[in-house]
Amino acid sequence: MDGRSVHAIALALVADAAREQDFHQVPEFAPIRHAGHEAGEFFFVPASGTVQAGL
């Protein structure tokens, strides 16, 4: 699965959860500035190696 597809799923999940809490939050798909890796895609996985359902 490519980064844009993961972002689309996360965007919907986060936006829906935020709306339920009367909170505005919109995830962005963009380079991490000043990280030295502006051209690649990275995924952050919890140290336990588990991934939340739905992603």
Short mmCIF file of N, CA and C in Angstrom, two decimals:
data_model
loop_
_atom_site.label_atom_id
_atom_site.label_comp_id
_atom_site.label_asym_id
_atom_site.label_seq_id
_atom_site.Cartn_x
_atom_site.Cartn_y
_atom_site.Cartn_z
N MET A 1 0.86 -1.17 0.00
CA MET A 1 0.00 0.00 0.00
C MET A 1 0.91 1.23 0.00
N ASP A 2 0.61 2.17 -0.85
CA ASP A 2 1.43 3.37 -0.94
C ASP A 2 1.03 4.40 0.12
N GLY A 3 1.88 5.38 0.32
CA GLY A 3 1.66 6.39 1.35
C GLY A 3 0.38 7.17 1.19
N ARG A 4 0.04 7.51 -0.03
CA ARG A 4 -1.20 8.28 -0.25
C ARG A 4 -2.44 7.47 0.14
N SER A 5 -2.42 6.17 -0.09
CA SER A 5 -3.54 5.32 0.29
C SER A 5 -3.67 5.24 1.81
N VAL A 6 -2.54 5.08 2.50
CA VAL A 6 -2.55 5.06 3.96
C VAL A 6 -3.07 6.39 4.49
N HIS A 7 -2.62 7.48 3.88
CA HIS A 7 -3.07 8.82 4.31
C HIS A 7 -4.58 8.97 4.14
N ALA A 8 -5.12 8.50 3.03
CA ALA A 8 -6.56 8.63 2.79
C ALA A 8 -7.36 7.90 3.87
N ILE A 9 -6.90 6.72 4.27
CA ILE A 9 -7.58 5.96 5.32
C ILE A 9 -7.44 6.68 6.66
N ALA A 10 -6.21 7.09 6.99
CA ALA A 10 -5.98 7.79 8.26
C ALA A 10 -6.74 9.10 8.32
N LEU A 11 -6.78 9.82 7.22
CA LEU A 11 -7.50 11.10 7.17
C LEU A 11 -8.96 10.92 7.56
N ALA A 12 -9.60 9.94 6.97
CA ALA A 12 -11.01 9.69 7.27
C ALA A 12 -11.21 9.28 8.73
N LEU A 13 -10.37 8.38 9.22
CA LEU A 13 -10.50 7.91 10.61
C LEU A 13 -10.27 9.04 11.61
N VAL A 14 -9.22 9.81 11.40
CA VAL A 14 -8.90 10.90 12.33
C VAL A 14 -9.95 12.01 12.26
N ALA A 15 -10.36 12.38 11.07
CA ALA A 15 -11.36 13.44 10.92
C ALA A 15 -12.68 13.04 11.57
N ASP A 16 -13.10 11.80 11.38
CA ASP A 16 -14.35 11.33 12.00
C ASP A 16 -14.24 11.31 13.52
N ALA A 17 -13.13 10.79 14.05
CA ALA A 17 -12.94 10.74 15.51
C ALA A 17 -12.88 12.15 16.09
N ALA A 18 -12.20 13.05 15.42
CA ALA A 18 -12.10 14.43 15.89
C ALA A 18 -13.46 15.11 15.88
N ARG A 19 -14.23 14.88 14.84
CA ARG A 19 -15.56 15.48 14.73
C ARG A 19 -16.46 15.00 15.87
N GLU A 20 -16.36 13.74 16.23
CA GLU A 20 -17.16 13.20 17.33
C GLU A 20 -16.81 13.86 18.66
N GLN A 21 -15.58 14.35 18.77
CA GLN A 21 -15.13 15.01 20.01
C GLN A 21 -15.22 16.53 19.90
N ASP A 22 -15.86 17.03 18.83
CA ASP A 22 -16.00 18.46 18.57
C ASP A 22 -14.62 19.13 18.54
N PHE A 23 -13.71 18.50 17.79
CA PHE A 23 -12.33 18.94 17.69
C PHE A 23 -11.94 18.93 16.21
N HIS A 24 -11.23 19.96 15.77
CA HIS A 24 -10.81 20.03 14.37
C HIS A 24 -9.37 19.56 14.24
N GLN A 25 -9.16 18.50 13.48
CA GLN A 25 -7.82 18.00 13.21
C GLN A 25 -7.82 17.34 11.84
N VAL A 26 -6.87 17.72 11.01
CA VAL A 26 -6.77 17.19 9.66
C VAL A 26 -5.34 16.74 9.40
N PRO A 27 -5.09 15.44 9.28
CA PRO A 27 -3.75 14.95 8.98
C PRO A 27 -3.29 15.43 7.61
N GLU A 28 -2.00 15.69 7.47
CA GLU A 28 -1.44 16.13 6.21
C GLU A 28 -0.47 15.09 5.67
N PHE A 29 -0.44 14.94 4.37
CA PHE A 29 0.54 14.08 3.71
C PHE A 29 1.58 15.02 3.13
N ALA A 30 2.71 15.11 3.79
CA ALA A 30 3.74 16.07 3.38
C ALA A 30 5.10 15.61 3.87
N PRO A 31 6.16 16.14 3.27
CA PRO A 31 7.50 15.81 3.76
C PRO A 31 7.69 16.28 5.20
N ILE A 32 8.53 15.56 5.93
CA ILE A 32 8.89 15.99 7.28
C ILE A 32 10.06 16.95 7.12
N ARG A 33 9.80 18.22 7.30
CA ARG A 33 10.82 19.24 7.08
C ARG A 33 11.98 19.12 8.05
N HIS A 34 13.13 19.43 7.57
CA HIS A 34 14.37 19.47 8.36
C HIS A 34 14.77 18.09 8.90
N ALA A 35 14.25 17.03 8.29
CA ALA A 35 14.60 15.68 8.74
C ALA A 35 15.69 15.06 7.87
N GLY A 36 15.98 15.73 6.75
CA GLY A 36 16.98 15.19 5.85
C GLY A 36 16.47 14.10 4.93
N HIS A 37 15.15 13.89 4.91
CA HIS A 37 14.55 12.84 4.09
C HIS A 37 13.30 13.37 3.40
N GLU A 38 13.39 14.54 2.81
CA GLU A 38 12.23 15.20 2.23
C GLU A 38 11.61 14.45 1.05
N ALA A 39 12.33 13.50 0.44
CA ALA A 39 11.83 12.86 -0.77
C ALA A 39 11.25 11.47 -0.54
N GLY A 40 11.36 10.88 0.63
CA GLY A 40 10.90 9.51 0.83
C GLY A 40 9.65 9.42 1.68
N GLU A 41 9.07 8.23 1.71
CA GLU A 41 7.91 7.97 2.55
C GLU A 41 8.35 7.12 3.72
N PHE A 42 7.88 7.47 4.91
CA PHE A 42 8.24 6.74 6.12
C PHE A 42 6.97 6.42 6.89
N PHE A 43 6.95 5.28 7.52
CA PHE A 43 5.83 4.88 8.37
C PHE A 43 6.37 4.67 9.77
N PHE A 44 5.70 5.21 10.74
CA PHE A 44 6.09 5.05 12.13
C PHE A 44 5.23 3.96 12.74
N VAL A 45 5.90 2.92 13.23
CA VAL A 45 5.22 1.76 13.80
C VAL A 45 5.52 1.72 15.30
N PRO A 46 4.51 1.46 16.14
CA PRO A 46 4.77 1.37 17.58
C PRO A 46 5.87 0.37 17.88
N ALA A 47 6.61 0.62 18.94
CA ALA A 47 7.75 -0.25 19.31
C ALA A 47 7.33 -1.70 19.48
N SER A 48 6.08 -1.94 19.88
CA SER A 48 5.62 -3.31 20.07
C SER A 48 5.45 -4.02 18.74
N GLY A 49 5.44 -3.26 17.64
CA GLY A 49 5.27 -3.86 16.32
C GLY A 49 3.83 -4.07 15.92
N THR A 50 2.89 -3.66 16.77
CA THR A 50 1.48 -3.81 16.44
C THR A 50 1.00 -2.56 15.71
N VAL A 51 -0.02 -2.75 14.90
CA VAL A 51 -0.61 -1.65 14.14
C VAL A 51 -2.08 -1.57 14.51
N GLN A 52 -2.59 -0.36 14.64
CA GLN A 52 -4.00 -0.15 14.98
C GLN A 52 -4.89 -0.73 13.87
N ALA A 53 -6.01 -1.29 14.24
CA ALA A 53 -6.97 -1.82 13.28
C ALA A 53 -7.46 -0.69 12.38
N GLY A 54 -7.63 -0.98 11.11
CA GLY A 54 -8.15 0.00 10.17
C GLY A 54 -7.07 0.70 9.37
N LEU A 55 -5.81 0.52 9.74
CA LEU A 55 -4.74 1.18 8.96
C LEU A 55 -3.97 0.16 8.17
#
